[in-house]
Coordinates of C-alpha atoms and ligand atoms in Angstrom, one line a residue:
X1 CA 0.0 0.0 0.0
X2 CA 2.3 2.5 0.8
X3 CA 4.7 1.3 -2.0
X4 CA 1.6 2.1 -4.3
X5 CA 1.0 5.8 -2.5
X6 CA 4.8 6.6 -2.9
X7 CA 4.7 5.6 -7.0
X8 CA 1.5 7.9 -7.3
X9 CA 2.9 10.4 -6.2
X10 CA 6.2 9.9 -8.5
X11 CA 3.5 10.0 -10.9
X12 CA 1.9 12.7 -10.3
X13 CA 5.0 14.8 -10.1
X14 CA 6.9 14.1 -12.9
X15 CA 4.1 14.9 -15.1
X16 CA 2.7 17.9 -13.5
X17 CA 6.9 19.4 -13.9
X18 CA 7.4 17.5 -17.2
X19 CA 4.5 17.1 -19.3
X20 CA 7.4 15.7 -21.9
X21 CA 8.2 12.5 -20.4
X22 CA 4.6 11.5 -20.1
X23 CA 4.5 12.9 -23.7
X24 CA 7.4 10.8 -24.2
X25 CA 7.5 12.6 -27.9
X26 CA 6.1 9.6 -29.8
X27 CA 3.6 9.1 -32.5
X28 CA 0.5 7.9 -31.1
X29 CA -0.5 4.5 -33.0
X30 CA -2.4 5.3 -36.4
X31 CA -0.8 8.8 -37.2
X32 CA 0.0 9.2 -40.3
X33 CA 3.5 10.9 -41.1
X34 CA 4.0 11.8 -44.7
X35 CA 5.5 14.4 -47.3
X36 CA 4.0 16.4 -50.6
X37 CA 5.2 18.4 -53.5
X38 CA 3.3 20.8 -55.8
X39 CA 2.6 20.0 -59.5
X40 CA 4.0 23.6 -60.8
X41 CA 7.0 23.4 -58.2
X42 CA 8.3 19.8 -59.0
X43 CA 7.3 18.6 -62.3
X44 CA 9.3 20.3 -64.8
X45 CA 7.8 18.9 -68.5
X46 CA 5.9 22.2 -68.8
X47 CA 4.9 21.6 -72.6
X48 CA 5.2 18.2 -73.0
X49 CA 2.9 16.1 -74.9
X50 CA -0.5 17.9 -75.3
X51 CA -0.4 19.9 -72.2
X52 CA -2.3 23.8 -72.0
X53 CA -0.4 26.3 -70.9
X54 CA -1.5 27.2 -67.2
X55 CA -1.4 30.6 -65.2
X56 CA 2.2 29.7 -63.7
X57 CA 3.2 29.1 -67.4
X58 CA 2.2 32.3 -68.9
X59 CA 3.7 34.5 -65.6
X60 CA 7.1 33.3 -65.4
X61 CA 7.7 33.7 -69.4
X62 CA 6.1 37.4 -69.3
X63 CA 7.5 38.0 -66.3
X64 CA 10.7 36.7 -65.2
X65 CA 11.5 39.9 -63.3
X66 CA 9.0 38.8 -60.8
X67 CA 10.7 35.6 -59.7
X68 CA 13.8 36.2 -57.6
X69 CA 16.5 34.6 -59.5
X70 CA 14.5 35.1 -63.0
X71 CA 14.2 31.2 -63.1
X72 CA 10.9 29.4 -63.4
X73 CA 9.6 25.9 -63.6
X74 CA 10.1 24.8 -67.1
X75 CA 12.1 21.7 -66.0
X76 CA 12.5 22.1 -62.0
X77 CA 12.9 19.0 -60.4
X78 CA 12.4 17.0 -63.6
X79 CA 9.6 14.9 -61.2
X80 CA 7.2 14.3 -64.4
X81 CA 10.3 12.1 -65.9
X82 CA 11.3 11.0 -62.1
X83 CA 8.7 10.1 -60.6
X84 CA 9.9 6.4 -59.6
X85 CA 13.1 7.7 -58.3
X86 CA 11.0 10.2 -55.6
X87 CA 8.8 7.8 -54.8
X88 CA 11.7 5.7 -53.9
X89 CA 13.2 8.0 -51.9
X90 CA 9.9 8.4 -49.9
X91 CA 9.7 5.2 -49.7
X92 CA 13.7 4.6 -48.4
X93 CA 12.5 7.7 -45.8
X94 CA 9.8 5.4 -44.7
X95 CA 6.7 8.1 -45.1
X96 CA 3.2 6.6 -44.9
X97 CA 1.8 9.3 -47.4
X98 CA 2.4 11.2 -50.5
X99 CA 0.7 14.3 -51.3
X100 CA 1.1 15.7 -54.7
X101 CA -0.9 17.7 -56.8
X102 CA -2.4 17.6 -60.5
X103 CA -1.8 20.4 -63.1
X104 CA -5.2 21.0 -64.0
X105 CA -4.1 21.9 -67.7
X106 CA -1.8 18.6 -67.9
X107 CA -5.2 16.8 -67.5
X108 CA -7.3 19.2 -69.8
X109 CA -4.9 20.8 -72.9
X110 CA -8.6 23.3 -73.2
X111 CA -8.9 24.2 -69.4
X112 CA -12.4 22.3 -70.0
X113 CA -13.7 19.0 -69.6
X114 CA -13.9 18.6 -73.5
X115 CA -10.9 17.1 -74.3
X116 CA -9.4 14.8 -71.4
X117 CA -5.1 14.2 -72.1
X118 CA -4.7 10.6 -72.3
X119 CA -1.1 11.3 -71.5
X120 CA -1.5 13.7 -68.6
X121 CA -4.0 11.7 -67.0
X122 CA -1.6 8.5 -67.9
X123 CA 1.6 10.2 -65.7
X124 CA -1.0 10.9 -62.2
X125 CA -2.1 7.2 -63.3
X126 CA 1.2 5.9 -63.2
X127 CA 2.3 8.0 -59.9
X128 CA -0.5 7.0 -58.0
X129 CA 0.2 3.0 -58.8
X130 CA 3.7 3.4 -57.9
X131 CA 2.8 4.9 -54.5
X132 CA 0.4 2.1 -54.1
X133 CA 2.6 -0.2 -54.8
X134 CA 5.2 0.8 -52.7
X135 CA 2.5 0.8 -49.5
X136 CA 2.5 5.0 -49.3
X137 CA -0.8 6.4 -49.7
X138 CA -1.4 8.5 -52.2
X139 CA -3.0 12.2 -51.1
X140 CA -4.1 14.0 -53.5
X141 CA -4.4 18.2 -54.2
X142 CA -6.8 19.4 -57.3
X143 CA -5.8 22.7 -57.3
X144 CA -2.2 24.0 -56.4
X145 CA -2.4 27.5 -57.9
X146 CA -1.7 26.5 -61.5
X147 CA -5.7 26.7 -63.1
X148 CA -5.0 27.0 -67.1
X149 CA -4.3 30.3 -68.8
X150 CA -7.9 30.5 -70.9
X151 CA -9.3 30.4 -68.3
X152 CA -7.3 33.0 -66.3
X153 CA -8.0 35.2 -69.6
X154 CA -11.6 35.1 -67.9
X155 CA -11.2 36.1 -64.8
X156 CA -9.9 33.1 -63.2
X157 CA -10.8 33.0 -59.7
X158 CA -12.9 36.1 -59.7
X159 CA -15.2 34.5 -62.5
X160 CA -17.7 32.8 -60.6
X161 CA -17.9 30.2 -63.6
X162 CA -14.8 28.8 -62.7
X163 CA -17.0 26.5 -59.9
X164 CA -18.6 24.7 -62.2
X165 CA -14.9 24.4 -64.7
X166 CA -13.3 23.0 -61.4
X167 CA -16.4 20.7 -60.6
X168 CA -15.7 19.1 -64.1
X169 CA -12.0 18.6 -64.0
X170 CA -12.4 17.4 -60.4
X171 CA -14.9 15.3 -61.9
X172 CA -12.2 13.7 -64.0
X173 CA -9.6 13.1 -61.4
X174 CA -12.1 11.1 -59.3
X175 CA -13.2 8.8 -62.1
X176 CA -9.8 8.0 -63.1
X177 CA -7.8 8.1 -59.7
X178 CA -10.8 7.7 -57.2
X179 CA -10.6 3.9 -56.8
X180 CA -6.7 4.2 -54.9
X181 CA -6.6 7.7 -54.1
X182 CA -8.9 7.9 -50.7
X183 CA -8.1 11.8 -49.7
X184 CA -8.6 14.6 -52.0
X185 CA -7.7 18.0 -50.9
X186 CA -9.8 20.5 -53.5
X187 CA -7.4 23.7 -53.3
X188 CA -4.2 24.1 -51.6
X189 CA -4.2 27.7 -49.6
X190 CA -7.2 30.0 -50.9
X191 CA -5.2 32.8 -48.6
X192 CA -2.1 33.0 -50.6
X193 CA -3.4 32.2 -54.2
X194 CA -6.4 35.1 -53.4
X195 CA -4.2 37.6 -51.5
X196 CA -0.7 37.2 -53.1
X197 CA -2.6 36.5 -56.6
X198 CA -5.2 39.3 -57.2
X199 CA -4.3 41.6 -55.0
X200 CA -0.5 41.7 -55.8
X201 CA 2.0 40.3 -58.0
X202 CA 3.7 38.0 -55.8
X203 CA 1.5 34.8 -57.3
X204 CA 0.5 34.2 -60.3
X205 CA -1.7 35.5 -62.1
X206 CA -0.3 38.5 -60.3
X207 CA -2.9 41.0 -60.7
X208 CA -3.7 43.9 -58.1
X209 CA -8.0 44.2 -57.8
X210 CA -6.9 46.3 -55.1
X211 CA -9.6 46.0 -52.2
X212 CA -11.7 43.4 -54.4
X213 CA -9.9 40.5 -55.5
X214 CA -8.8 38.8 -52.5
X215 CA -12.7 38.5 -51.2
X216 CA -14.0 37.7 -54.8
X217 CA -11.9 35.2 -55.2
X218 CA -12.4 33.6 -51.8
X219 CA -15.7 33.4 -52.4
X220 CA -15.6 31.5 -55.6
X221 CA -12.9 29.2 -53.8
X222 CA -15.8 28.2 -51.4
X223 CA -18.4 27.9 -54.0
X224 CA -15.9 25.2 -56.2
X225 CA -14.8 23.7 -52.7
X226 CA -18.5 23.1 -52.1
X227 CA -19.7 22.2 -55.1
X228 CA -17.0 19.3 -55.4
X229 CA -17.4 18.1 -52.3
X230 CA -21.3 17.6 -52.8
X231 CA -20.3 16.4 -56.3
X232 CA -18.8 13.4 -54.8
X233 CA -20.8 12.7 -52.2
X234 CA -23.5 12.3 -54.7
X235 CA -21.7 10.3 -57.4
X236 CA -18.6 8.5 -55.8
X237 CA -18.7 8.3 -52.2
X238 CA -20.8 5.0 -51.6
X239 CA -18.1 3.4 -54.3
X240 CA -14.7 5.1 -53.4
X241 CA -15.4 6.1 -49.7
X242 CA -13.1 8.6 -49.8
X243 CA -12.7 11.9 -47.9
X244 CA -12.6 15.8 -49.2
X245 CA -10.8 18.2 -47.2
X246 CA -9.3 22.0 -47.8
X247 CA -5.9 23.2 -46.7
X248 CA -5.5 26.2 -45.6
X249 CA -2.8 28.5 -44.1
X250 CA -3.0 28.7 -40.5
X251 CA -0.4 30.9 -38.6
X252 CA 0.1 31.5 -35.0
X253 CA -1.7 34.7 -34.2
X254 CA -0.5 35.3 -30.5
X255 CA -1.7 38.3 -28.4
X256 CA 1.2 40.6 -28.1
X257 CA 0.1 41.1 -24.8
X258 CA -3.0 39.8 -22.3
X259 CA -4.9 42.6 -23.7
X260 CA -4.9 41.5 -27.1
X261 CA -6.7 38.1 -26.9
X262 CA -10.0 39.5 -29.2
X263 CA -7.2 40.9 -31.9
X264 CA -5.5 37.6 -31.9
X265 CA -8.9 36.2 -32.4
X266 CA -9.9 38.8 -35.2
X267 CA -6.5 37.4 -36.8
X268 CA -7.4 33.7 -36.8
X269 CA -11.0 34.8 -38.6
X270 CA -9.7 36.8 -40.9
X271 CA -6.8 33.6 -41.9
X272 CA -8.6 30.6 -41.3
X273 CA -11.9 31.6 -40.4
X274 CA -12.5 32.9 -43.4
X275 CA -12.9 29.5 -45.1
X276 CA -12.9 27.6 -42.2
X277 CA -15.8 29.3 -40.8
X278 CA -18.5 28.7 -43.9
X279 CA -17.5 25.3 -44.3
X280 CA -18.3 24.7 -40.9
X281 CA -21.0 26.6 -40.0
X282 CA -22.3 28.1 -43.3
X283 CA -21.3 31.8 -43.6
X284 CA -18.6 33.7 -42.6
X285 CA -17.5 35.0 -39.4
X286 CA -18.9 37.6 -37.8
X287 CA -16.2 39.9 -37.1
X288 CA -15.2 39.5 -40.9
X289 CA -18.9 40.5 -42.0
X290 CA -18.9 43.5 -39.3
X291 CA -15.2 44.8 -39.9
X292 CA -14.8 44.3 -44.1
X293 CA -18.7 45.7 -43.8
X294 CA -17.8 49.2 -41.9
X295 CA -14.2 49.6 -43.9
X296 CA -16.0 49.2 -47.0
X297 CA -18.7 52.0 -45.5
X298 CA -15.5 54.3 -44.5
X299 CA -14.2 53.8 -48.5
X300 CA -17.2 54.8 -49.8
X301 CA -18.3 51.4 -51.4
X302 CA -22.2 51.0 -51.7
X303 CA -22.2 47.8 -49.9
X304 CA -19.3 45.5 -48.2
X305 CA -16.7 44.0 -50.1
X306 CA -17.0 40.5 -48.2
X307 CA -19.8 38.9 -51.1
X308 CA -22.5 37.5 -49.1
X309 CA -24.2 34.2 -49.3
X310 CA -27.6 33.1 -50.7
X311 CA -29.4 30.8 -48.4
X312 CA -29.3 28.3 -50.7
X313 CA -25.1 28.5 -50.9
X314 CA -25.0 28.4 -47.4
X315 CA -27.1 25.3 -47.0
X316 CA -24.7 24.0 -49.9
X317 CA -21.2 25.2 -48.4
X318 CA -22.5 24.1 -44.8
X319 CA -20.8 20.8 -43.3
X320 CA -18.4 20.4 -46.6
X321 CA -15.1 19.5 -45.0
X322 CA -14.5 15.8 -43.8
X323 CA -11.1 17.1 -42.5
X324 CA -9.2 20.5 -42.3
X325 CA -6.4 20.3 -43.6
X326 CA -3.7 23.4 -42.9
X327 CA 0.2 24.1 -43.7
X328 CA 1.9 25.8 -40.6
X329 CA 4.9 27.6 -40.9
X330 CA 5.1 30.6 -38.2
X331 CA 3.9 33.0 -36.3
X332 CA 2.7 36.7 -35.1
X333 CA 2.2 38.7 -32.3
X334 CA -1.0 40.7 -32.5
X335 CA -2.2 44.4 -31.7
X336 CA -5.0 46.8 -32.4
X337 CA -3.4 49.4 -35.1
X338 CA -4.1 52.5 -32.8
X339 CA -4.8 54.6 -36.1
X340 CA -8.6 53.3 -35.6
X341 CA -8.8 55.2 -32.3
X342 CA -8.4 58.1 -34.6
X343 CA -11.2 56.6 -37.3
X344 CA -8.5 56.2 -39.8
X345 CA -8.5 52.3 -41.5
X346 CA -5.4 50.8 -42.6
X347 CA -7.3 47.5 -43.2
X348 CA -9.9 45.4 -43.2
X349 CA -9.2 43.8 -39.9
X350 CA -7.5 46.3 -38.2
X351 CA -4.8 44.9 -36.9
X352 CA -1.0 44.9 -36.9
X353 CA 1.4 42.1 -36.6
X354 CA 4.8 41.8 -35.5
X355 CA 7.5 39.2 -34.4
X356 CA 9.5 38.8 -31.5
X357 CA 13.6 40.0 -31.9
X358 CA 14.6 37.0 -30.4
X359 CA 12.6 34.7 -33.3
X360 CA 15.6 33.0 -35.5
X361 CA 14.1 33.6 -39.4
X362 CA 14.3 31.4 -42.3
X363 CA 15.8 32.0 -45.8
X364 CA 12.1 32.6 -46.4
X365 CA 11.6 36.7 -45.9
X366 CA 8.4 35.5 -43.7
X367 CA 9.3 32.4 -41.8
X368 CA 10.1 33.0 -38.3
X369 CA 10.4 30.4 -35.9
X370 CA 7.9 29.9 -33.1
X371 CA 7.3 26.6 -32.1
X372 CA 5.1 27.3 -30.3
X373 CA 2.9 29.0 -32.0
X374 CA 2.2 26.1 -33.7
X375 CA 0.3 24.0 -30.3
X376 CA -1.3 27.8 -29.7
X377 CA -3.2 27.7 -33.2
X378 CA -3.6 23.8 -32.9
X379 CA -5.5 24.3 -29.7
X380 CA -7.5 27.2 -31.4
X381 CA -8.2 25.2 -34.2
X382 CA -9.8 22.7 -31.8
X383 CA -12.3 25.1 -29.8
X384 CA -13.4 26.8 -33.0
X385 CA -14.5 23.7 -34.8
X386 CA -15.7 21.8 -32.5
X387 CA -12.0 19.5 -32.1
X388 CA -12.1 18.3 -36.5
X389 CA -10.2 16.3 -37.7
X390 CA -7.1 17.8 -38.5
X391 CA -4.2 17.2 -40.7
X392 CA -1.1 19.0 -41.0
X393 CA -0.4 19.1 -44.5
X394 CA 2.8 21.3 -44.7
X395 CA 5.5 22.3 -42.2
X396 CA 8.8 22.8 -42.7
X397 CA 12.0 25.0 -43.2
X398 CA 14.1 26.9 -46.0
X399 CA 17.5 27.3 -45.4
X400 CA 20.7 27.5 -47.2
X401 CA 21.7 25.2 -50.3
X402 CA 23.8 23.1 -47.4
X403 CA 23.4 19.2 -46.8
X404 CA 24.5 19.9 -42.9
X405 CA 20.9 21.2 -42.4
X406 CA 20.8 21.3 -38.7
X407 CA 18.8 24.5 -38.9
X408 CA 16.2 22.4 -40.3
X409 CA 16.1 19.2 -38.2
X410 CA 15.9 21.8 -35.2
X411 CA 13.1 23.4 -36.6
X412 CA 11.2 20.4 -37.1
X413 CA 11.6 18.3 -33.4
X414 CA 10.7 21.8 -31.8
X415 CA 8.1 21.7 -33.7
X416 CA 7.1 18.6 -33.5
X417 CA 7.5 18.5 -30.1
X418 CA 4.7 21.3 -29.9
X419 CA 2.6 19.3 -32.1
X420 CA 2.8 16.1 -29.8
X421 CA 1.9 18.2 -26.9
X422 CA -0.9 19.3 -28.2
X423 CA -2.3 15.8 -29.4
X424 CA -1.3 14.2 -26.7
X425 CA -1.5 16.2 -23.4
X426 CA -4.5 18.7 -25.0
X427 CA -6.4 16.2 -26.4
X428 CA -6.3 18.4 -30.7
X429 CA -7.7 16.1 -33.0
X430 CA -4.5 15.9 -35.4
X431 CA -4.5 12.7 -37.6
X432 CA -1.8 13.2 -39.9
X433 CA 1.4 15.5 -40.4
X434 CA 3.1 16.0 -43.5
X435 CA 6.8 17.7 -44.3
X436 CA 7.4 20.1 -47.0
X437 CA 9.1 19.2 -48.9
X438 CA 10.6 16.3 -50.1
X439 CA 12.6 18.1 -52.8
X440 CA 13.9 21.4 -53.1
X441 CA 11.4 22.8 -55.6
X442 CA 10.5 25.7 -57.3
X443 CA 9.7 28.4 -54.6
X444 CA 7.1 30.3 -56.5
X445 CA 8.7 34.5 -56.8
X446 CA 11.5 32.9 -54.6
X447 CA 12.3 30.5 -57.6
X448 CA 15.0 28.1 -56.0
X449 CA 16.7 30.8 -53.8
X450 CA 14.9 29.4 -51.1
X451 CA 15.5 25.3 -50.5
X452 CA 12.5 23.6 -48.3
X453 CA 13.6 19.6 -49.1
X454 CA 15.2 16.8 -47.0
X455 CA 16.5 16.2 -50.3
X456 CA 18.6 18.5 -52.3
X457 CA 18.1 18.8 -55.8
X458 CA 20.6 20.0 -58.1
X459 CA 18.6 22.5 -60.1
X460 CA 22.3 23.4 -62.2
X461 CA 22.5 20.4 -64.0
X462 CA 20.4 18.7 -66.5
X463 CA 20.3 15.7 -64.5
X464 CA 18.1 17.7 -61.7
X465 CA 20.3 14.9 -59.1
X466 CA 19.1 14.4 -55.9
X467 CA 21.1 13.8 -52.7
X468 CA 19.6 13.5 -49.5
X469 CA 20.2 15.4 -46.3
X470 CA 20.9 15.4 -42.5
X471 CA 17.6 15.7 -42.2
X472 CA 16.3 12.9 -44.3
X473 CA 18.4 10.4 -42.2
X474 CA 17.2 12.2 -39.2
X475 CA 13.3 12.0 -40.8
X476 CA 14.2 8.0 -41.4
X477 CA 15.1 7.3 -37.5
X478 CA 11.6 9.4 -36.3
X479 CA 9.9 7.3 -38.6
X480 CA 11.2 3.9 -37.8
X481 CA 10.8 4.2 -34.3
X482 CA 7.8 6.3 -34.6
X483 CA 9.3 8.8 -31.7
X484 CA 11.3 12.1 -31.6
X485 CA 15.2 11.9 -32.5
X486 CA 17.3 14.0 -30.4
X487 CA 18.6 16.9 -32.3
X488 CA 22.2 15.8 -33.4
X489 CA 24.8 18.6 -32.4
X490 CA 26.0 21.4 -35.2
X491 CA 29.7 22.2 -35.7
X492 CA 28.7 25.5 -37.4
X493 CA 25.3 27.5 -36.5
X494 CA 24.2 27.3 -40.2
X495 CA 21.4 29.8 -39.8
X496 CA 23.4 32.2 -41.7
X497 CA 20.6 34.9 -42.7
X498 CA 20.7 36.6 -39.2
X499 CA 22.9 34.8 -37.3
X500 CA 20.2 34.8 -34.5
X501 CA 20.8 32.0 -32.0
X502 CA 19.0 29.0 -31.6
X503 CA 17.1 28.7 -28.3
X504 CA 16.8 25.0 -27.4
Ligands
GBH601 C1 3.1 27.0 -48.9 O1 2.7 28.3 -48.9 C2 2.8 26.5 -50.2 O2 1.6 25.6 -50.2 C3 3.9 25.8 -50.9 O3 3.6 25.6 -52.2 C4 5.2 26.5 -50.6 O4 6.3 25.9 -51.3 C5 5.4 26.5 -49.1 O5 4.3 27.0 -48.4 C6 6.6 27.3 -48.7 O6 6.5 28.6 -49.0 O7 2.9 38.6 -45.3 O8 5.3 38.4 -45.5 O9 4.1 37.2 -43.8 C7 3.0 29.2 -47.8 C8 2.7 30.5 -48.3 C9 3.9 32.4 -47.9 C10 1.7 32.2 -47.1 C11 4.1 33.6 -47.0 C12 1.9 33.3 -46.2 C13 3.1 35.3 -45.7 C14 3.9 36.4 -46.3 N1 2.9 31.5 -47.3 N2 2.9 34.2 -46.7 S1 4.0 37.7 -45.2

C-alpha cells in the first residue's frame, strides 16, 4: 500500500513538472506521417505532350523579373520524368503518405472537360500505382495555384464560372484516380493564391484588384470547394469512400500582450476563419462581416466587399469538409493598429502584426520560428470547430543550399514537439502531419533561392540529381521508431541569414 501511495505520487509529479516524459514525444499508433510536393514546383515537362499552358506558365515567361532569380519551372525537379526515383526516396524515408498535386491543364490541354489528355491523365495514373505499390498512400491536391491560362483570360478566380470548370475537371480526377486515391484535398491555400494572386503580383496571375480580389476570389474558392465536395458525395462516395478536405494556411496569431486576446482572435478569422468558418458553420465569421462591412462604408463602397451568401449556398457550403487540412509555418504577435482610435482604416481587420527580436528567421523573408505557436493555433483550431479532424499538410523549413541542415532538423523536433503536446497532453484532433518538402522545388517568386527539401536537388544540371540530407536520415530514424530523435549537435550555427541564436 504504501509502495503504491509513494509511486503515485512519483507519478503525479513528474508529469505535472514534465509534461514531456509523459508525452514521451512519440507518434500515437495510427498517425500518419507523410511528405508532398506541388505539380508547378516539382514537375518540370511544362509543354510536354498535349499539355495547355497554365497561369504559372504564362507568368514566369512574361514576367521573369517577378521571380527572384528570373528562373521558373520549365524543367524544376524534372519529377514528371522521375517520378519512380522520388517515390523511392519516400519510400527509403519510410513516409506513410504522399501528397502531390495535378496540373489541372496537364489533364485538360482546353482548361475544359472537353478534351481529357490521355497522357496527362496517364503520368497521375502511373504515380499513384507506384505509391500504391510501394505501400505509401497516395494524397491528392486538385488545385495548387496553377488553373490554365484560358481560363485566367476570364477572370480566373474572380469569374464565378470557374466553380462549375473546377467541378468538371475534379470530376475527372475522381473517375480515373478515385478507386486508390482515398483523400482529396480541393485547393491548396485559398489565402495566398487570393491575396498574393489578385491583389498583388507576388503569385500568379499577379494582378492587383486592389480591395476586391482577394474577397472575390475567396468566395468562388468556397463555391468550387463546395460544389465538389457535394459532387462526390453524390456520385462517388458510396463506391470510393473517400474523404474531401481543404488546406488552408493557418499561422500562429499570439496576443502581443494579455490585452490583445479578441485581436489575436480577429487574426485567426480573418486567416482561417474565413474559409474555415462557412464550411463549418455556413457563412462567414462575424467579425469579418462586421469589420470588411464598416471599412467598406469608410471607403465609400455601396455595400461591403465580403460577397454575401444566398441561403441556398450556405445550405450547400455548410458541413463540406471531412477534415481541415492546414500548412503551418510561423507566427505573429497581434495588436490593435491604434490609427482606428483616430477613425482612420489601414485595413480590413484592423490589426497589426509583429515578431519577437529573439525569433531565428528562415531564408524565407516571412518564416520566423515559433514553435510554439504552432500548439497555440492547434488548440485554437480545436475550440473553434468543434475538435475536426485535422491534418497538418505542410510544415517545414528553408534554409541554405547546405546538406548539414541542422537549422532544419531543429526546426522540425521543436516543432514537433509542440505538435505532440498538443495531441497528446490537449487532447487536438490531429491525424496526420506531412513535411514540405521532399525536394527542393521551385519556390514560386522565390524560384530556387529558397530550399525547403530533406532532399537537395541540383537545379544546375540537366540531370536535376538528388542527394539527400541530414535531415532525411534524421526524418528516417523518427519514422522507424515512430518517436522524436534527439537533435544531433551542429559544428557550425548554419542559420546564416541573421545569425540569430537557436534557443533550445
Ligand atoms: C506554402 O505556402 C505552399 O503551399 C507551398 O507551395 C510553398 O512551397 C510553401 O508553403 C513554402 O512557402 O505577409 O510576408 O508574412 C506558404 C505561403 C507564404 C503564405 C508567406 C503566407 C506570408 C507572407 N505563405 N505568406 S508575409
Amino acid at each position: 500500500m504504501k509502495r503504491y501511495l509513494i509511486a503515485t505520487i512519483i507519478c503525479a509529479t513528474i508529469s505535472t513538472v514534465c509534461c514531456c516524459d509523459v508525452v514521451k514525444l512519440t507518434f500515437p499508433s495510427g498517425f500518419s506521417l507523410g511528405t508532398g510536393s506541388a505539380a508547378y514546383q516539382v514537375e518540370g515537362a511544362w509543354n510536354v505532350s498535349d499539355k495547355g499552358e497554365n497561369v504559372w506558365d504564362y507568368y514566369v515567361h512574361n514576367h521573369p523579373e517577378i521571380i527572384a532569380d528570373g528562373s521558373n519551372g520549365d524543367v524544376a525537379c524534372n519529377s514528371y520524368y522521375k517520378y519512380k526515383e522520388d517515390v523511392a526516396l519516400i519510400k527509403s524515408t519510410g513516409f506513410d503518405f504522399y501528397r502531390f498535386s495535378v496540373s489541372w491543364s496537364r489533364v485538360l490541354p482546353t482548361g475544359f472537360a472537353n478534351v481529357i489528355s490521355e497522357d496527362g491523365l496517364q503520368y497521375y495514373k502511373n504515380l499513384t500505382a507506384e505509391l500504391v505499390a510501394n505501400g505509401i498512400e497516395p494524397i491528392v491536391t486538385l488545385y495548387h495555384w496553377d488553373h490554365p491560362q484560358v481560363i485566367e483570360e476570364m477572370g480566373g478566380w474572380t469569374n464565378e464560372l470557374i466553380v462549375d470548370w473546377f467541378v468538371a475537371y475534379a470530376r475527372i480526377l475522381f473517375e480515373a484516380l478515385g478507386d486508390s486515391v482515398k483523400r482529396w484535398v480541393t485547393i491548396n491555400e485559398p489565402d495566398s493564391i487570393c491575396g498574393d494572386g489578385y491583389e498583388s503580383t507576388r503569385l500568379a496571375p499577379g494582378k492587383i484588384i486592389t480591395d476586391i480580389g482577394k474577397y472575390l476570389c475567396g468566395h468562388n474558392v468556397i463555391k468550387a470547394h463546395a460544389k465538389t465536395y457535394r459532387m462526390y458525395e453524390e456520385e462517388f462516395r458510396d463506391r470510393q469512400g473517400g474523404v474531401i478536405g481543404i488546406v488552408l494556411p493557418v499561422s500562429g496569431y499570439l496576443p502581443y500582450n494579455s490585452s490583445y486576446e479578441d485581436a489575436a482572435d480577429t487574426a485567426f478569422q480573418f486567416n482561417c476563419g474565413w474559409m474555415a468558418h462557412p464550411l463549418y458553420f455556413g457563412d462567414y465569421p462575424e467579425i469579418m462581416k462586421t469589420r470588411v462591412a464598416l471599412v467598406s462604408e469608410s471607403q465609400g463602397y455601396p455595400r461591403s466587399r465580403l460577397p454575401e451568401f444566398s441561403d441556398e449556398w450556405k445550405a450547400i457550403i455548410n458541413g463540406t469538409n471531412d477534415y481541415l487540412g492546414i500548412n503551418h509555418y510561423t507566427s505573429r504577435f497581434v495588436y490593435n493598429d491604434p490609427d482606428e482610435e483616430l477613425g482612420i482604416y489601414n485595413s480590413d481587420s484592423g490589426l497589426l502584426m509583429t515578431v519577437d527580436s529573439s525569433w531565428p528567421v528562415a531564408t524565407s523573408s516571412w518564416l520566423y520560428v515559433y514553435p510554439e505557436g504552432f500548439g497555440y493555433m492547434l488548440r485554437k483550431v480545436r475550440d473553434e470547430y468543434n475538435n475536426p479532424s485535422t491534418w497538418v499538410m505542410e510544415n517545414g523549413y528553408s534554409g541554405a543550399d547546405n546538406l548539414e541542415d541542422y537549422d532544419r532538423i531543429n526546426y522540425f523536433y521543436e516543432y514537433l514537439k509542440e505538435m505532440l503536446i498538443a495531441v497528446k497532453r490537449d487532447g487536438c484532433n490531429v491525424e496526420g502531419y506531412g513535411v514540405w518538402s521532399i525536394l527542393d522545388n521551385f519556390e514560386w517568386a522565390d524560384g530556387y533561392t529558397n530550399r525547403f527539401g530533406i532532399i537537395r536537388v541540383e537545379f544546375d544540371d540537366a540531370d536535376t540529381n538528388r542527394t539527400t540530407k541530414l535531415s532525411q536520415a534524421w526524418w528516417k530514424k523518427v519514422l522507424s521508431k515512430r518517436k522524436l530523435q534527439s537533435v544531433p549537435t551542429p559544428t557550425t550555427n548554419t542559420n546564416t541569414r541573421t545569425g540569430l541564436p537557436w534557443q533550445k
